[in-house]
């Protein structure tokens, strides 16, 4: 029920892994980005790094594992 860009920060702490499939995961992340204000902070803590190894070297941002 939140408006687009209405949040200065979005925190996803060990919840994204509950998605049933890739489409649901993408919907969850898209909703987080939708409500995030421009210049806002998006924090995601993943419960697993399975499948992320190829992405870690190409990130434009900061990643701490």
GROMACS .gro file of N, CA and C in nm:
model
  195
    1UNK      N    1   0.079  -0.121   0.000
    1UNK     CA    2   0.000   0.000   0.000
    1UNK      C    3   0.084   0.128   0.000
    2UNK      N    4   0.213   0.116  -0.016
    2UNK     CA    5   0.301   0.233  -0.011
    2UNK      C    6   0.317   0.294  -0.150
    3UNK      N    7   0.330   0.425  -0.154
    3UNK     CA    8   0.347   0.496  -0.281
    3UNK      C    9   0.487   0.473  -0.339
    4UNK      N   10   0.498   0.489  -0.469
    4UNK     CA   11   0.628   0.480  -0.536
    4UNK      C   12   0.724   0.579  -0.472
    5UNK      N   13   0.848   0.535  -0.448
    5UNK     CA   14   0.952   0.623  -0.398
    5UNK      C   15   0.926   0.683  -0.261
    6UNK      N   16   0.846   0.616  -0.180
    6UNK     CA   17   0.807   0.673  -0.051
    6UNK      C   18   0.899   0.633   0.065
    7UNK      N   19   0.997   0.548   0.041
    7UNK     CA   20   1.084   0.502   0.149
    7UNK      C   21   1.228   0.549   0.129
    8UNK      N   22   1.287   0.602   0.234
    8UNK     CA   23   1.428   0.642   0.228
    8UNK      C   24   1.520   0.522   0.237
    9UNK      N   25   1.471   0.414   0.295
    9UNK     CA   26   1.551   0.292   0.308
    9UNK      C   27   1.458   0.171   0.302
   10UNK      N   28   1.507   0.065   0.241
   10UNK     CA   29   1.436  -0.063   0.237
   10UNK      C   30   1.534  -0.168   0.287
   11UNK      N   31   1.491  -0.246   0.385
   11UNK     CA   32   1.575  -0.351   0.444
   11UNK      C   33   1.509  -0.485   0.418
   12UNK      N   34   1.581  -0.573   0.352
   12UNK     CA   35   1.538  -0.711   0.328
   12UNK      C   36   1.639  -0.801   0.397
   13UNK      N   37   1.612  -0.836   0.520
   13UNK     CA   38   1.707  -0.913   0.599
   13UNK      C   39   1.664  -1.059   0.605
   14UNK      N   40   1.728  -1.142   0.525
   14UNK     CA   41   1.705  -1.287   0.521
   14UNK      C   42   1.559  -1.323   0.493
   15UNK      N   43   1.499  -1.255   0.394
   15UNK     CA   44   1.362  -1.287   0.357
   15UNK      C   45   1.347  -1.327   0.210
   16UNK      N   46   1.436  -1.282   0.124
   16UNK     CA   47   1.421  -1.308  -0.019
   16UNK      C   48   1.430  -1.456  -0.053
   17UNK      N   49   1.498  -1.533   0.029
   17UNK     CA   50   1.512  -1.677   0.000
   17UNK      C   51   1.380  -1.752   0.020
   18UNK      N   52   1.278  -1.688   0.074
   18UNK     CA   53   1.148  -1.753   0.090
   18UNK      C   54   1.066  -1.753  -0.038
   19UNK      N   55   1.112  -1.687  -0.142
   19UNK     CA   56   1.040  -1.687  -0.270
   19UNK      C   57   1.026  -1.829  -0.322
   20UNK      N   58   0.910  -1.861  -0.378
   20UNK     CA   59   0.885  -1.995  -0.430
   20UNK      C   60   0.958  -2.024  -0.560
   21UNK      N   61   0.984  -1.919  -0.638
   21UNK     CA   62   1.051  -1.939  -0.766
   21UNK      C   63   1.113  -1.806  -0.810
   22UNK      N   64   1.178  -1.808  -0.925
   22UNK     CA   65   1.246  -1.689  -0.974
   22UNK      C   66   1.150  -1.573  -0.997
   23UNK      N   67   1.033  -1.602  -1.049
   23UNK     CA   68   0.934  -1.496  -1.075
   23UNK      C   69   0.892  -1.427  -0.945
   24UNK      N   70   0.869  -1.505  -0.841
   24UNK     CA   71   0.830  -1.444  -0.713
   24UNK      C   72   0.946  -1.364  -0.654
   25UNK      N   73   1.068  -1.414  -0.667
   25UNK     CA   74   1.185  -1.343  -0.617
   25UNK      C   75   1.197  -1.208  -0.687
   26UNK      N   76   1.182  -1.209  -0.820
   26UNK     CA   77   1.190  -1.085  -0.897
   26UNK      C   78   1.078  -0.988  -0.857
   27UNK      N   79   0.960  -1.039  -0.829
   27UNK     CA   80   0.849  -0.953  -0.785
   27UNK      C   81   0.880  -0.890  -0.650
   28UNK      N   82   0.940  -0.965  -0.560
   28UNK     CA   83   0.975  -0.913  -0.428
   28UNK      C   84   1.077  -0.801  -0.439
   29UNK      N   85   1.181  -0.824  -0.518
   29UNK     CA   86   1.286  -0.724  -0.535
   29UNK      C   87   1.231  -0.602  -0.609
   30UNK      N   88   1.147  -0.624  -0.710
   30UNK     CA   89   1.089  -0.512  -0.784
   30UNK      C   90   1.004  -0.423  -0.693
   31UNK      N   91   0.930  -0.484  -0.602
   31UNK     CA   92   0.848  -0.406  -0.510
   31UNK      C   93   0.936  -0.324  -0.416
   32UNK      N   94   1.046  -0.382  -0.371
   32UNK     CA   95   1.138  -0.308  -0.284
   32UNK      C   96   1.194  -0.187  -0.359
   33UNK      N   97   1.236  -0.206  -0.484
   33UNK     CA   98   1.289  -0.095  -0.564
   33UNK      C   99   1.181   0.008  -0.594
   34UNK      N  100   1.056  -0.037  -0.613
   34UNK     CA  101   0.946   0.055  -0.646
   34UNK      C  102   0.923   0.156  -0.535
   35UNK      N  103   0.926   0.111  -0.411
   35UNK     CA  104   0.897   0.202  -0.300
   35UNK      C  105   1.019   0.281  -0.254
   36UNK      N  106   1.137   0.243  -0.302
   36UNK     CA  107   1.260   0.311  -0.261
   36UNK      C  108   1.273   0.447  -0.329
   37UNK      N  109   1.297   0.551  -0.251
   37UNK     CA  110   1.316   0.686  -0.304
   37UNK      C  111   1.449   0.694  -0.379
   38UNK      N  112   1.456   0.783  -0.475
   38UNK     CA  113   1.582   0.807  -0.545
   38UNK      C  114   1.690   0.845  -0.446
   39UNK      N  115   1.806   0.782  -0.456
   39UNK     CA  116   1.914   0.807  -0.363
   39UNK      C  117   1.898   0.737  -0.230
   40UNK      N  118   1.793   0.654  -0.218
   40UNK     CA  119   1.767   0.582  -0.093
   40UNK      C  120   1.863   0.465  -0.076
   41UNK      N  121   1.854   0.402   0.039
   41UNK     CA  122   1.940   0.289   0.074
   41UNK      C  123   1.863   0.159   0.063
   42UNK      N  124   1.915   0.065  -0.014
   42UNK     CA  125   1.858  -0.070  -0.024
   42UNK      C  126   1.958  -0.165   0.039
   43UNK      N  127   1.914  -0.235   0.143
   43UNK     CA  128   1.999  -0.332   0.212
   43UNK      C  129   1.934  -0.468   0.200
   44UNK      N  130   2.011  -0.566   0.152
   44UNK     CA  131   1.961  -0.703   0.144
   44UNK      C  132   2.064  -0.797   0.205
   45UNK      N  133   2.019  -0.875   0.301
   45UNK     CA  134   2.103  -0.981   0.359
   45UNK      C  135   2.042  -1.112   0.313
   46UNK      N  136   2.120  -1.187   0.237
   46UNK     CA  137   2.071  -1.313   0.184
   46UNK      C  138   2.113  -1.427   0.275
   47UNK      N  139   2.026  -1.524   0.290
   47UNK     CA  140   2.054  -1.638   0.376
   47UNK      C  141   2.146  -1.738   0.307
   48UNK      N  142   2.168  -1.719   0.180
   48UNK     CA  143   2.253  -1.810   0.103
   48UNK      C  144   2.322  -1.732  -0.008
   49UNK      N  145   2.442  -1.774  -0.042
   49UNK     CA  146   2.511  -1.713  -0.155
   49UNK      C  147   2.511  -1.806  -0.276
   50UNK      N  148   2.434  -1.914  -0.272
   50UNK     CA  149   2.427  -2.009  -0.382
   50UNK      C  150   2.378  -1.937  -0.506
   51UNK      N  151   2.454  -1.947  -0.612
   51UNK     CA  152   2.418  -1.886  -0.739
   51UNK      C  153   2.464  -1.742  -0.754
   52UNK      N  154   2.517  -1.682  -0.649
   52UNK     CA  155   2.560  -1.543  -0.657
   52UNK      C  156   2.707  -1.526  -0.692
   53UNK      N  157   2.783  -1.632  -0.687
   53UNK     CA  158   2.926  -1.621  -0.710
   53UNK      C  159   2.963  -1.546  -0.837
   54UNK      N  160   2.897  -1.571  -0.951
   54UNK     CA  161   2.932  -1.498  -1.073
   54UNK      C  162   2.902  -1.348  -1.064
   55UNK      N  163   2.809  -1.307  -0.979
   55UNK     CA  164   2.769  -1.168  -0.969
   55UNK      C  165   2.862  -1.084  -0.882
   56UNK      N  166   2.932  -1.146  -0.790
   56UNK     CA  167   3.009  -1.072  -0.692
   56UNK      C  168   3.119  -0.987  -0.753
   57UNK      N  169   3.180  -1.033  -0.859
   57UNK     CA  170   3.289  -0.958  -0.921
   57UNK      C  171   3.243  -0.844  -1.009
   58UNK      N  172   3.114  -0.840  -1.046
   58UNK     CA  173   3.066  -0.740  -1.140
   58UNK      C  174   2.980  -0.633  -1.077
   59UNK      N  175   2.964  -0.634  -0.948
   59UNK     CA  176   2.874  -0.540  -0.883
   59UNK      C  177   2.925  -0.396  -0.893
   60UNK      N  178   2.835  -0.303  -0.928
   60UNK     CA  179   2.875  -0.162  -0.930
   60UNK      C  180   2.878  -0.100  -0.790
   61UNK      N  181   2.822  -0.171  -0.693
   61UNK     CA  182   2.814  -0.119  -0.556
   61UNK      C  183   2.908  -0.193  -0.463
   62UNK      N  184   2.876  -0.181  -0.335
   62UNK     CA  185   2.958  -0.246  -0.234
   62UNK      C  186   2.890  -0.375  -0.189
   63UNK      N  187   2.969  -0.479  -0.173
   63UNK     CA  188   2.918  -0.607  -0.126
   63UNK      C  189   3.009  -0.656  -0.015
   64UNK      N  190   2.948  -0.696   0.094
   64UNK     CA  191   3.024  -0.756   0.203
   64UNK      C  192   2.968  -0.895   0.225
   65UNK      N  193   3.053  -0.995   0.216
   65UNK     CA  194   3.007  -1.133   0.234
   65UNK      C  195   3.062  -1.191   0.362
   0.00000   0.00000   0.00000
